[in-house]
PDB file of C-alpha atoms and ligand atoms in Angstrom:
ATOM      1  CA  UNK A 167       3.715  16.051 -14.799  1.00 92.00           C
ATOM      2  CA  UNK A 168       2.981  12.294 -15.611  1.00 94.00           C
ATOM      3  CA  UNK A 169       3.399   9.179 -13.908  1.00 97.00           C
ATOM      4  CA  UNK A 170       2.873   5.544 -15.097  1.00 98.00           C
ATOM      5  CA  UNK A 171       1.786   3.662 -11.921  1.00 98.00           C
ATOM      6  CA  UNK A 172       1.065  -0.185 -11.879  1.00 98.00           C
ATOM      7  CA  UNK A 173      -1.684  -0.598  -8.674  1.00 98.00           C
ATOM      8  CA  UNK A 174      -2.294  -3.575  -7.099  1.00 98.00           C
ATOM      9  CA  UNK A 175      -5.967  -4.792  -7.406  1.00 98.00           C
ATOM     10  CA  UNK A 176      -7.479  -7.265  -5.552  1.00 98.00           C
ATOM     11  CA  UNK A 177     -10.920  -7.875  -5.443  1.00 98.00           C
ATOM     12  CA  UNK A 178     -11.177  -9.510  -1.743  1.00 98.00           C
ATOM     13  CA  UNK A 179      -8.965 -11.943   0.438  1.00 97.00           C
ATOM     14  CA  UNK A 180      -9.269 -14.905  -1.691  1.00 96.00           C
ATOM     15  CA  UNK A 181      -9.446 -13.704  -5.195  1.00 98.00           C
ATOM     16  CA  UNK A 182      -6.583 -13.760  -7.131  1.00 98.00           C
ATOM     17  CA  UNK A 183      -4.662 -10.033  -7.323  1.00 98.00           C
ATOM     18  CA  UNK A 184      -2.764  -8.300 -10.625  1.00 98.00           C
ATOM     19  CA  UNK A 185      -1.413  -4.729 -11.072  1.00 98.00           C
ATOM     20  CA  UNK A 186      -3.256  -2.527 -13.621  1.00 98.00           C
ATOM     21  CA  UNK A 187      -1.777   0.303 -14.965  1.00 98.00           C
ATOM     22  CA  UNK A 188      -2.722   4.173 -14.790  1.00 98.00           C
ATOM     23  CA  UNK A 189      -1.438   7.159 -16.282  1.00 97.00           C
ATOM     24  CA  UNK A 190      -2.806   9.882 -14.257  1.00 95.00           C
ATOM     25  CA  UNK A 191      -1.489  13.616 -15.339  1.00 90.00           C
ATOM     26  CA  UNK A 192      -0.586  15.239 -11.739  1.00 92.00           C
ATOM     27  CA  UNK A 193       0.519  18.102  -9.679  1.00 93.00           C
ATOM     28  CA  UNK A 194       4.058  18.228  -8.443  1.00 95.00           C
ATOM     29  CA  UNK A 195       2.767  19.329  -5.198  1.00 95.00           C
ATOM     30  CA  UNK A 196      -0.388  17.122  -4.396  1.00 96.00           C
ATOM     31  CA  UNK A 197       0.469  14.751  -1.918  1.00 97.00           C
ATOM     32  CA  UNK A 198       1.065  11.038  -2.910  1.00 98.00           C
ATOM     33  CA  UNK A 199      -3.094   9.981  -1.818  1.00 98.00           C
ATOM     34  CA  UNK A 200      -4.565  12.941  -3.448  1.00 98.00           C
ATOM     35  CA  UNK A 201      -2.755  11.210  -6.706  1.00 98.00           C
ATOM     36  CA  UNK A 202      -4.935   8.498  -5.869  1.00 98.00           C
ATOM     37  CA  UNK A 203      -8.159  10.584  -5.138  1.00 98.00           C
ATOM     38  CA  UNK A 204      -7.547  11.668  -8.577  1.00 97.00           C
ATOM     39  CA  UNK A 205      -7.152   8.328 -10.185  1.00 98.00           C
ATOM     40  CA  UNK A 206     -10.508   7.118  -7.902  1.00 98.00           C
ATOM     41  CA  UNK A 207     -12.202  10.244  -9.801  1.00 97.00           C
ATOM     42  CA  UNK A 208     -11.071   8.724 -12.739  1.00 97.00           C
ATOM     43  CA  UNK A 209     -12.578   5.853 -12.322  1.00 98.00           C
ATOM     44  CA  UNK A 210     -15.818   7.026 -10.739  1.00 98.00           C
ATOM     45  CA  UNK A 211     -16.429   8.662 -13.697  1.00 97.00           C
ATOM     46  CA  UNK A 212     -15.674   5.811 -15.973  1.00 97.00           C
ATOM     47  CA  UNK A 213     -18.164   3.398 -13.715  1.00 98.00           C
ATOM     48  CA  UNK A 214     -14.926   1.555 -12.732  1.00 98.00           C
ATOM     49  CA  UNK A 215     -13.928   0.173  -8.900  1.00 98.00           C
ATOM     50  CA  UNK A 216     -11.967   2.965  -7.428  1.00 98.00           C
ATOM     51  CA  UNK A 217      -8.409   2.077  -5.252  1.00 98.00           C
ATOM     52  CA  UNK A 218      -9.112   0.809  -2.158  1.00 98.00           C
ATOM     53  CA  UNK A 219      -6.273   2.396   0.096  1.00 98.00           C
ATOM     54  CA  UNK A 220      -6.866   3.406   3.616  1.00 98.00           C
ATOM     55  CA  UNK A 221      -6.254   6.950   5.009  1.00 97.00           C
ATOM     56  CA  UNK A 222      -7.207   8.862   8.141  1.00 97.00           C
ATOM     57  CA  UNK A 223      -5.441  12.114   9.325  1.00 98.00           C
ATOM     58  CA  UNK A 224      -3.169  12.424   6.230  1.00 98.00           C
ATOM     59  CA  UNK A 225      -1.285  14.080   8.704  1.00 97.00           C
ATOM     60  CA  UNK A 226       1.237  11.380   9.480  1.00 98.00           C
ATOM     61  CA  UNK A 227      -0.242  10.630  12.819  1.00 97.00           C
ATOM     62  CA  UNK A 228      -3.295   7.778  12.742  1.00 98.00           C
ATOM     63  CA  UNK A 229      -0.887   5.307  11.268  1.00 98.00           C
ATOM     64  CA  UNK A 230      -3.605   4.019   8.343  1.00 98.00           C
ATOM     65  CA  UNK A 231      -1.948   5.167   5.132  1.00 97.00           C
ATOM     66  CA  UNK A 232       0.539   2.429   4.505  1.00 95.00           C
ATOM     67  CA  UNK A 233       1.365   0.980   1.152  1.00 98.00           C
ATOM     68  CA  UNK A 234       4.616   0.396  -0.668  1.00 98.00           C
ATOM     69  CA  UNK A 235       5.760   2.048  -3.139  1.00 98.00           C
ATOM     70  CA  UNK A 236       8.464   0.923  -5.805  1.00 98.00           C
ATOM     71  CA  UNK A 237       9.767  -2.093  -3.196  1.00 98.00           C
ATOM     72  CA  UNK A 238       9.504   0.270   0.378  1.00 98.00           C
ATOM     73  CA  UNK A 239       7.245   0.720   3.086  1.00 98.00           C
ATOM     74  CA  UNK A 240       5.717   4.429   2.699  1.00 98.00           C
ATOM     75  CA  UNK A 241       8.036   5.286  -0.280  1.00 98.00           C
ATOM     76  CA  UNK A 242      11.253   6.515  -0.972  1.00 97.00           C
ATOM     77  CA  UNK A 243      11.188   9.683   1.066  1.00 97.00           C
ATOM     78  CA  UNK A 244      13.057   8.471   4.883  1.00 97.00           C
ATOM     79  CA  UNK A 245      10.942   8.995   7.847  1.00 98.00           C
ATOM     80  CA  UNK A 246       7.791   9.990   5.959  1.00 98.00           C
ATOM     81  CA  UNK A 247       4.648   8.400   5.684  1.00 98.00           C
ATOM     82  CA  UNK A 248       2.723   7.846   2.184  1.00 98.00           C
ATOM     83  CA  UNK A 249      -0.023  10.312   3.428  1.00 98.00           C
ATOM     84  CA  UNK A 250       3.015  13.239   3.777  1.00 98.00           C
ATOM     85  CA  UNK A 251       4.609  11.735   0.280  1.00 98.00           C
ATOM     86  CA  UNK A 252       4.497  14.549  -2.323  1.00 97.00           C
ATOM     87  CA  UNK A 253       4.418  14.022  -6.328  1.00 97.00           C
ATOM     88  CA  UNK A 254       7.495  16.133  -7.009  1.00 96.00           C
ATOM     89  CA  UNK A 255       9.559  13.116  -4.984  1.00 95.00           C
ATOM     90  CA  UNK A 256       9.288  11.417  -8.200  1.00 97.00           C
ATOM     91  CA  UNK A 257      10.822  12.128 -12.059  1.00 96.00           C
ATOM     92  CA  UNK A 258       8.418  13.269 -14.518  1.00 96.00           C
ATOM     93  CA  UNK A 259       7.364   9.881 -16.483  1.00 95.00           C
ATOM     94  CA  UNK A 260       8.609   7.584 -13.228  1.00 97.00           C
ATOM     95  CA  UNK A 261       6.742   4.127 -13.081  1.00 98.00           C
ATOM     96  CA  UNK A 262       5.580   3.470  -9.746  1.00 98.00           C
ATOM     97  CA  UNK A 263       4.918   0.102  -8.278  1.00 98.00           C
ATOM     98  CA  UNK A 264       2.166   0.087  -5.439  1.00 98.00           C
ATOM     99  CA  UNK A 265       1.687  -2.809  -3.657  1.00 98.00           C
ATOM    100  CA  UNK A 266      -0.369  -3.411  -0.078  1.00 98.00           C
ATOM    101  CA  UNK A 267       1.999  -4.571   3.242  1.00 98.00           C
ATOM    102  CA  UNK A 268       2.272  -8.226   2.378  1.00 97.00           C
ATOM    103  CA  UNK A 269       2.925 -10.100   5.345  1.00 97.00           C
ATOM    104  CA  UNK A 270       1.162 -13.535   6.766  1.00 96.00           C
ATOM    105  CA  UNK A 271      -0.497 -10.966  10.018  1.00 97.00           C
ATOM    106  CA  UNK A 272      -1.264  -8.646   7.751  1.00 98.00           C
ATOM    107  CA  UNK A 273      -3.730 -10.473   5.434  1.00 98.00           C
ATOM    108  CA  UNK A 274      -4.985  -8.618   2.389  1.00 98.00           C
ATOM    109  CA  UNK A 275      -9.188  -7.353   2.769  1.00 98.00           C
ATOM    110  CA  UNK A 276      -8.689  -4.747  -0.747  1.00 98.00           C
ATOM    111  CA  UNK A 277      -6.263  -3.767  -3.297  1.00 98.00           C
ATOM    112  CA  UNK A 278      -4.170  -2.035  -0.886  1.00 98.00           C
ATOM    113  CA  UNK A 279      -6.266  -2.238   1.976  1.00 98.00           C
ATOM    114  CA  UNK A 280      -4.690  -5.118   4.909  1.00 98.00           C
ATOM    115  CA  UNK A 281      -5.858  -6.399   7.957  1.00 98.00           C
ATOM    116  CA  UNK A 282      -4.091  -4.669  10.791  1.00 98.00           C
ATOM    117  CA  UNK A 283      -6.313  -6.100  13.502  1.00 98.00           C
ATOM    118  CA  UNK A 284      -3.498  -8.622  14.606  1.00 98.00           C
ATOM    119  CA  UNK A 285      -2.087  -5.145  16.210  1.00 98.00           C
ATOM    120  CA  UNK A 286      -4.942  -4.458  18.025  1.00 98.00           C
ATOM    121  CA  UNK A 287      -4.786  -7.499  19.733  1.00 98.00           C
ATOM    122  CA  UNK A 288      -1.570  -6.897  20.504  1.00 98.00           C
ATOM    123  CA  UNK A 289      -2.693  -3.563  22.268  1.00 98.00           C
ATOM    124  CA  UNK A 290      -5.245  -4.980  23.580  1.00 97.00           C
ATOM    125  CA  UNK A 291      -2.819  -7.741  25.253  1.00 97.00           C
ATOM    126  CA  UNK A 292      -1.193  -5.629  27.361  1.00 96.00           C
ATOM    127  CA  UNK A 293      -0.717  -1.692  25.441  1.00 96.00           C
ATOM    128  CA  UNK A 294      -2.188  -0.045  28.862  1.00 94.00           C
ATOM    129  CA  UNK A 295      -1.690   0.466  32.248  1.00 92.00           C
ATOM    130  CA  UNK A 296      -4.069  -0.202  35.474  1.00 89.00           C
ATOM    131  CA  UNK A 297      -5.402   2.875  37.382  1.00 84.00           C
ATOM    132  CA  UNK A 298      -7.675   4.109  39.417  1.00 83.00           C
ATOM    133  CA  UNK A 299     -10.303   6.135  37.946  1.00 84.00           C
ATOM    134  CA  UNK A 300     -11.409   9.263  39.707  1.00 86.00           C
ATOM    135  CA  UNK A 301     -10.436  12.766  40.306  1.00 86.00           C
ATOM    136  CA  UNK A 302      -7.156  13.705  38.056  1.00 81.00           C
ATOM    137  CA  UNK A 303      -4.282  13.433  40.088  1.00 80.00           C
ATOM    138  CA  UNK A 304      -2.113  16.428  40.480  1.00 84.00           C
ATOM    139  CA  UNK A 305       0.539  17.067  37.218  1.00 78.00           C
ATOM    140  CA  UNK A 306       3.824  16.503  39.627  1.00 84.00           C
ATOM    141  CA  UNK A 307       2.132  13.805  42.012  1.00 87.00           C
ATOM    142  CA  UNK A 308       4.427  11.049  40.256  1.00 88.00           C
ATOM    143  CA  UNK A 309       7.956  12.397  39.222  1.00 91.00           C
ATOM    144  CA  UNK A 310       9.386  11.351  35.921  1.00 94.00           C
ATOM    145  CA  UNK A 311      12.728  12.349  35.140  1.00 95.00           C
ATOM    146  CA  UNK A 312      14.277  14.235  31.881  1.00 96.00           C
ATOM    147  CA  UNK A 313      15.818  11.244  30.521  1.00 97.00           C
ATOM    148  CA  UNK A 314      13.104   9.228  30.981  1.00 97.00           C
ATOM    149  CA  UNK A 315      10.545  11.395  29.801  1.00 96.00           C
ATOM    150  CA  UNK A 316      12.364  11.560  26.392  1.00 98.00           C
ATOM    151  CA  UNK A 317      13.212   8.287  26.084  1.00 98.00           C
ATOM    152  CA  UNK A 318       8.968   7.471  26.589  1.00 98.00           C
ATOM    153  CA  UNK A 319       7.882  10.088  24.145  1.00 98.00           C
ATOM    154  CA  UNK A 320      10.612   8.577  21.849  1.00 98.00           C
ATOM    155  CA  UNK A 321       9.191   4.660  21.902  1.00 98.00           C
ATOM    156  CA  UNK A 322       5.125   6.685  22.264  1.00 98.00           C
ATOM    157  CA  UNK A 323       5.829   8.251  18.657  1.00 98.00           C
ATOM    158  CA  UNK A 324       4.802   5.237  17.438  1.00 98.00           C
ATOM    159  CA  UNK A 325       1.718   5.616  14.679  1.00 98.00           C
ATOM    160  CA  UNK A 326       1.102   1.586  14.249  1.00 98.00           C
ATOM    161  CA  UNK A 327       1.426   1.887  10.434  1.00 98.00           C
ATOM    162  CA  UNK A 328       2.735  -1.738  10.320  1.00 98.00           C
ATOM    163  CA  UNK A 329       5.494  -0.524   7.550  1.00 98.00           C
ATOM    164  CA  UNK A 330       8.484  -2.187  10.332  1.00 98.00           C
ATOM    165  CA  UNK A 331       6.543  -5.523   9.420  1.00 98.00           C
ATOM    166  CA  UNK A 332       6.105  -4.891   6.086  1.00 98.00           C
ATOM    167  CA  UNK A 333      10.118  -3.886   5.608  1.00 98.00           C
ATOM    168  CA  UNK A 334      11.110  -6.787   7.756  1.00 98.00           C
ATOM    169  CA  UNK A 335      12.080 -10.078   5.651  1.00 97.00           C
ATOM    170  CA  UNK A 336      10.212 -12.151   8.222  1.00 97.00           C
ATOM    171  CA  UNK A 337       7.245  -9.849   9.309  1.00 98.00           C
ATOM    172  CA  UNK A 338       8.203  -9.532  12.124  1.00 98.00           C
ATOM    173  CA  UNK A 339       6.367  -6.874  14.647  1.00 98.00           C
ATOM    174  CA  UNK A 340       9.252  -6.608  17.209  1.00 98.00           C
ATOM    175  CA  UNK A 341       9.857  -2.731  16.713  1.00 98.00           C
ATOM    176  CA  UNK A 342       6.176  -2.179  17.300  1.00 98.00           C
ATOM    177  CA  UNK A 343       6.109  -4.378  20.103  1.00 98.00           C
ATOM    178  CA  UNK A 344       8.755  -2.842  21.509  1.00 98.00           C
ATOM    179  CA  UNK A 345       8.080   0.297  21.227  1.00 98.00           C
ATOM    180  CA  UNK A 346       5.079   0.033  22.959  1.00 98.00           C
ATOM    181  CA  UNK A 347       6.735  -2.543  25.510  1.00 98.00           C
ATOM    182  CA  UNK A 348       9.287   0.128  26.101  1.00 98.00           C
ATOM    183  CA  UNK A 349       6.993   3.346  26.167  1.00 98.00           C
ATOM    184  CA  UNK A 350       5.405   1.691  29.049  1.00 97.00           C
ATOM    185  CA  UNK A 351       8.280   0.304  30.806  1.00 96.00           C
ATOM    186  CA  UNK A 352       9.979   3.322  31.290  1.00 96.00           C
ATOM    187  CA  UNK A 353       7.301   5.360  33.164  1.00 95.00           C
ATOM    188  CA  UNK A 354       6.525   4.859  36.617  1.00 93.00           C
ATOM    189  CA  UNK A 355       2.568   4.305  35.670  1.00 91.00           C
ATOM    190  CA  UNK A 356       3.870   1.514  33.493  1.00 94.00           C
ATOM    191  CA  UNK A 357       5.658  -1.164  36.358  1.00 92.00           C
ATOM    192  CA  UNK A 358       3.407  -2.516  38.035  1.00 89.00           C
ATOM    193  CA  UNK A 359       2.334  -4.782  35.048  1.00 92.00           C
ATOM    194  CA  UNK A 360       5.811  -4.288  33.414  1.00 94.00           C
ATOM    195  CA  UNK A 361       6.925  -8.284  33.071  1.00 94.00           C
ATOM    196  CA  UNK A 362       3.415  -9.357  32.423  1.00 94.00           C
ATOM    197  CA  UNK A 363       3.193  -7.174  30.064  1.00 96.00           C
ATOM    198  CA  UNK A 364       5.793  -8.174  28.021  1.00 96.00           C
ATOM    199  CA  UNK A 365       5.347 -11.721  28.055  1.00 96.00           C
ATOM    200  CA  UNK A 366       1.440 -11.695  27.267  1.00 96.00           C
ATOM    201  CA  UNK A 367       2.157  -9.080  24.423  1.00 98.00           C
ATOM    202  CA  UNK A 368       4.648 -11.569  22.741  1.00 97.00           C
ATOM    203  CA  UNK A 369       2.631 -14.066  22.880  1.00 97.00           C
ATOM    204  CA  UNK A 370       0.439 -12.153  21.259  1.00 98.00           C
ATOM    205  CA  UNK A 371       2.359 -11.099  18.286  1.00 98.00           C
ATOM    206  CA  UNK A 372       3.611 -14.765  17.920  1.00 97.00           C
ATOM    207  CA  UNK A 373      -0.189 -15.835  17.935  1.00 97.00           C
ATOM    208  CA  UNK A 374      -1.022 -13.130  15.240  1.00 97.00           C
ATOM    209  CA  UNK A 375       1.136 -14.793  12.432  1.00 97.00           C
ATOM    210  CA  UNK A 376       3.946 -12.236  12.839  1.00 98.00           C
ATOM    211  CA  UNK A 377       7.999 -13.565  12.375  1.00 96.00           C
ATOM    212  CA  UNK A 378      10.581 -13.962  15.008  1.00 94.00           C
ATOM    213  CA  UNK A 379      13.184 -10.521  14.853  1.00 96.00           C
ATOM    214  CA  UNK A 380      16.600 -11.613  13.238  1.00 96.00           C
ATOM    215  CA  UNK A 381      18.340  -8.119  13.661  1.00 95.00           C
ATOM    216  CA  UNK A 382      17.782  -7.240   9.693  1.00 96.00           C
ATOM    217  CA  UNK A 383      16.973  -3.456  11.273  1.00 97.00           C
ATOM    218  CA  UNK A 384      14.732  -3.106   7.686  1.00 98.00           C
ATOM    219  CA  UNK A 385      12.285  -1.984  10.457  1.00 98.00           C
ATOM    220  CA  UNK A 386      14.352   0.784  11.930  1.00 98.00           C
ATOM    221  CA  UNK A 387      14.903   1.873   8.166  1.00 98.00           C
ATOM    222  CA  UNK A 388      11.339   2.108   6.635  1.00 98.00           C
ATOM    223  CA  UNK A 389       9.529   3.165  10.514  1.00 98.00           C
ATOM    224  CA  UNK A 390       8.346   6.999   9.434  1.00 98.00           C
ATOM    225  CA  UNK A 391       8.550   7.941  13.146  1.00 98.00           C
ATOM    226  CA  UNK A 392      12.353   6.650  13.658  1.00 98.00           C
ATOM    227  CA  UNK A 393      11.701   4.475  16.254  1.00 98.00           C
ATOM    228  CA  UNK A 394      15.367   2.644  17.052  1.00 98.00           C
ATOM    229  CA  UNK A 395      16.105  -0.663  17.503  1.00 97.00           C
ATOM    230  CA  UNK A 396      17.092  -0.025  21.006  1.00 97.00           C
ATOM    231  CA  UNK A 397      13.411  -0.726  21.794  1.00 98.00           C
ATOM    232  CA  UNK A 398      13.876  -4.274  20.621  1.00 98.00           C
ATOM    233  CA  UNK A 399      17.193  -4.640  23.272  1.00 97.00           C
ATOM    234  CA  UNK A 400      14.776  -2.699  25.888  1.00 97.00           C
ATOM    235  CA  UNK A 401      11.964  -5.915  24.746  1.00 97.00           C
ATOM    236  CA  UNK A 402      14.312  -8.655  25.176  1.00 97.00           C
ATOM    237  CA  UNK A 403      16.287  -7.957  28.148  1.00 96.00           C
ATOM    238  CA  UNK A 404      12.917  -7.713  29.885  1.00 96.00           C
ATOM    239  CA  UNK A 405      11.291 -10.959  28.550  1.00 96.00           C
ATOM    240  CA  UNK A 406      14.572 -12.603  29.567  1.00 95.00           C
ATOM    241  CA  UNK A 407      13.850 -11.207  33.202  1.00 93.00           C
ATOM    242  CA  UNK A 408      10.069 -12.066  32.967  1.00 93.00           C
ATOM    243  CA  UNK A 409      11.085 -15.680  31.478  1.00 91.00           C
ATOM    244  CA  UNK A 410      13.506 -16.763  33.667  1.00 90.00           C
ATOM    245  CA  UNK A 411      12.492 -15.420  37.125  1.00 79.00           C
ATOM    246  CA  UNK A 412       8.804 -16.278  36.657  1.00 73.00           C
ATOM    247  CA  UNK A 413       6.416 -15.624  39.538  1.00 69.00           C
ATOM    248  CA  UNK A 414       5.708 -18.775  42.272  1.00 65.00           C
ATOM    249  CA  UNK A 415       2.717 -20.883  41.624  1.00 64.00           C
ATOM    250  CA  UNK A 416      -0.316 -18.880  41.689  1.00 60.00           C
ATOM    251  CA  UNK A 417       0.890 -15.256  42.150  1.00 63.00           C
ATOM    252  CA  UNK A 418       1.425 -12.504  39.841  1.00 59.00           C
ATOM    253  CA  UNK A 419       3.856 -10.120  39.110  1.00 58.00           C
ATOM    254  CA  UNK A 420       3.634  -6.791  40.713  1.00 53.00           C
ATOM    255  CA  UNK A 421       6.214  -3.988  40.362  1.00 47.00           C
ATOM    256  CA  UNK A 422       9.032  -3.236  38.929  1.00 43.00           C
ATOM    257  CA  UNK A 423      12.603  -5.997  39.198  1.00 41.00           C
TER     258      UNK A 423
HETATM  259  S1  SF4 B 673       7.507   1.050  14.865  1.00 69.17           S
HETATM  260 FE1  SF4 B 673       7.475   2.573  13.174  1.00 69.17          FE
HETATM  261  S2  SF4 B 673       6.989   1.359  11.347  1.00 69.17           S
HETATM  262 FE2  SF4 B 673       6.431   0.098  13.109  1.00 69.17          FE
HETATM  263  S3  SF4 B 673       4.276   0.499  13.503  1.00 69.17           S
HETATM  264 FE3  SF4 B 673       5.433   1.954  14.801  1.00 69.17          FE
HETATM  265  S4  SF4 B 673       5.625   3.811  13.530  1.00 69.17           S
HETATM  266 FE4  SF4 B 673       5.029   2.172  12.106  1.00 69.17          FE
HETATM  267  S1  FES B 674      -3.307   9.040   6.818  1.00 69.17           S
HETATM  268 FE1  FES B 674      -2.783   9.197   8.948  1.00 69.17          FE
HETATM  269  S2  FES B 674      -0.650   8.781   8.999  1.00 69.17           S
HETATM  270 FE2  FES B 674      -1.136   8.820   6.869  1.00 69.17          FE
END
């Protein structure tokens, strides 16, 4: 099996970029980066700059494998990420287009490698809870029900692959945002900074260079771990709360409203 693919190659942040084109003869079955491993050995062996792409687990769970491939985040394949892409997705003699995320947060370091730190400041913002260390508590010391249980391992599937930004016309990072926003706000550990939360973790993502959310739900469409755009209604209904019953003068929130 063949496949024409046009890569985009950039040489660092500020030089200019340019697809070149490679005809690598492949597996059907290799997954989508071990067709780039075998265009990198390519290159090794002709003394050329190997694809810079970033890749982890290749398990579809660290979230570092994104590109886009012929115009979508992660590919054609729904709810998959490139790293769990396999060859035989594609027509024998298919051109592929591979481009990095391009969005103004996520600014370009290599080829395909971005910048995703504008996400860990987000995290860092407000993605955890406050608790006292020590002794583990006992499992069933704080109740959470059924519904809620799902509904927090639902927003927690999140990987961070940035491909809701990268689908989203503005670049926005509302589902992220909200999923982790909403993962939190669910569980009991997760009130006590609940509205704080929220508002510092906006700020955040507005600081970071990401777009406002106009309800395209291109997110929702290219996320690889389904995460709905219920999240972003969960989001905004508590930054309303947080926005217009601020705390008095001097005080902070604390618990749940
Ligand atoms: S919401 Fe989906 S697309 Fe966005 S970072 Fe999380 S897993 Fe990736
Ligand atoms: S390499 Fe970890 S999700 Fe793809």
């Amino acid at each position: 099996m063949k496949l024409v693919l046009h890569v985009w190659r950039q040489a660092g942040p500020n030089e200019p970029g340019r697809f070149e084109r490679y005809e690598p003869h492949t597996n059907p079955h290799m997954s989508f980066l071990e067709l780039l491993d075998v265009v990198n050995e390519g290159l090794i062996k002709q003394k050329a700059d190997p694809i810079a792409f970033d890749h982890d687990c290749r398990e579809g769970i660290c979230g570092m494998c994104g590109m886009v491939i012929n115009g979508r985040p992660h590919g054609p394949q729904r709810a998959t990420t490139t790293c769990q892409l396999h060859v035989r997705q594609f027509r024998d003699g298919q051109e592929l287009w591979i481009e990095p995320w391009r969005a103004r947060g996520f600014p370009i370091v290599k080829d395909l490698v971005v910048d995703r730190s504008g996400f860990d400041k987000i995290i860092g913002a407000g993605g955890f809870i406050t608790a006292r260390t020590g002794s583990a508590p006992d499992g069933n010391t704080i109740p959470v029900g059924k519904g809620d249980a799902d509904r927090a391992m639902d927003a927690a599937a999140c990987i961070g692959c940035g491909a809701c930004v990268a689908a989203c016309p503005n670049a926005s990072a509302m589902l992220f945002v909200a999923a982790k926003v909403s993962h939190l706000a669910t569980l009991p550990q997760g009130q006590p900074e609940r509205y704080a939360r929220v508002v510092k973790m906006v700020d955040v993502m507005d600081e970071a260079g990401f777009g406002a959310c106009t309800n395209h739900g291109e997110c929702m469409a290219a996320c690889p771990k389904e995460i709905s755009i219920d999240f972003i209604a969960q989001l905004n209904r508590d930054l309303l709360k947080a926005t217009l019953a601020p705390p008095p003068e001097g005080k902070h929130w604390t618990g749940a409203a």
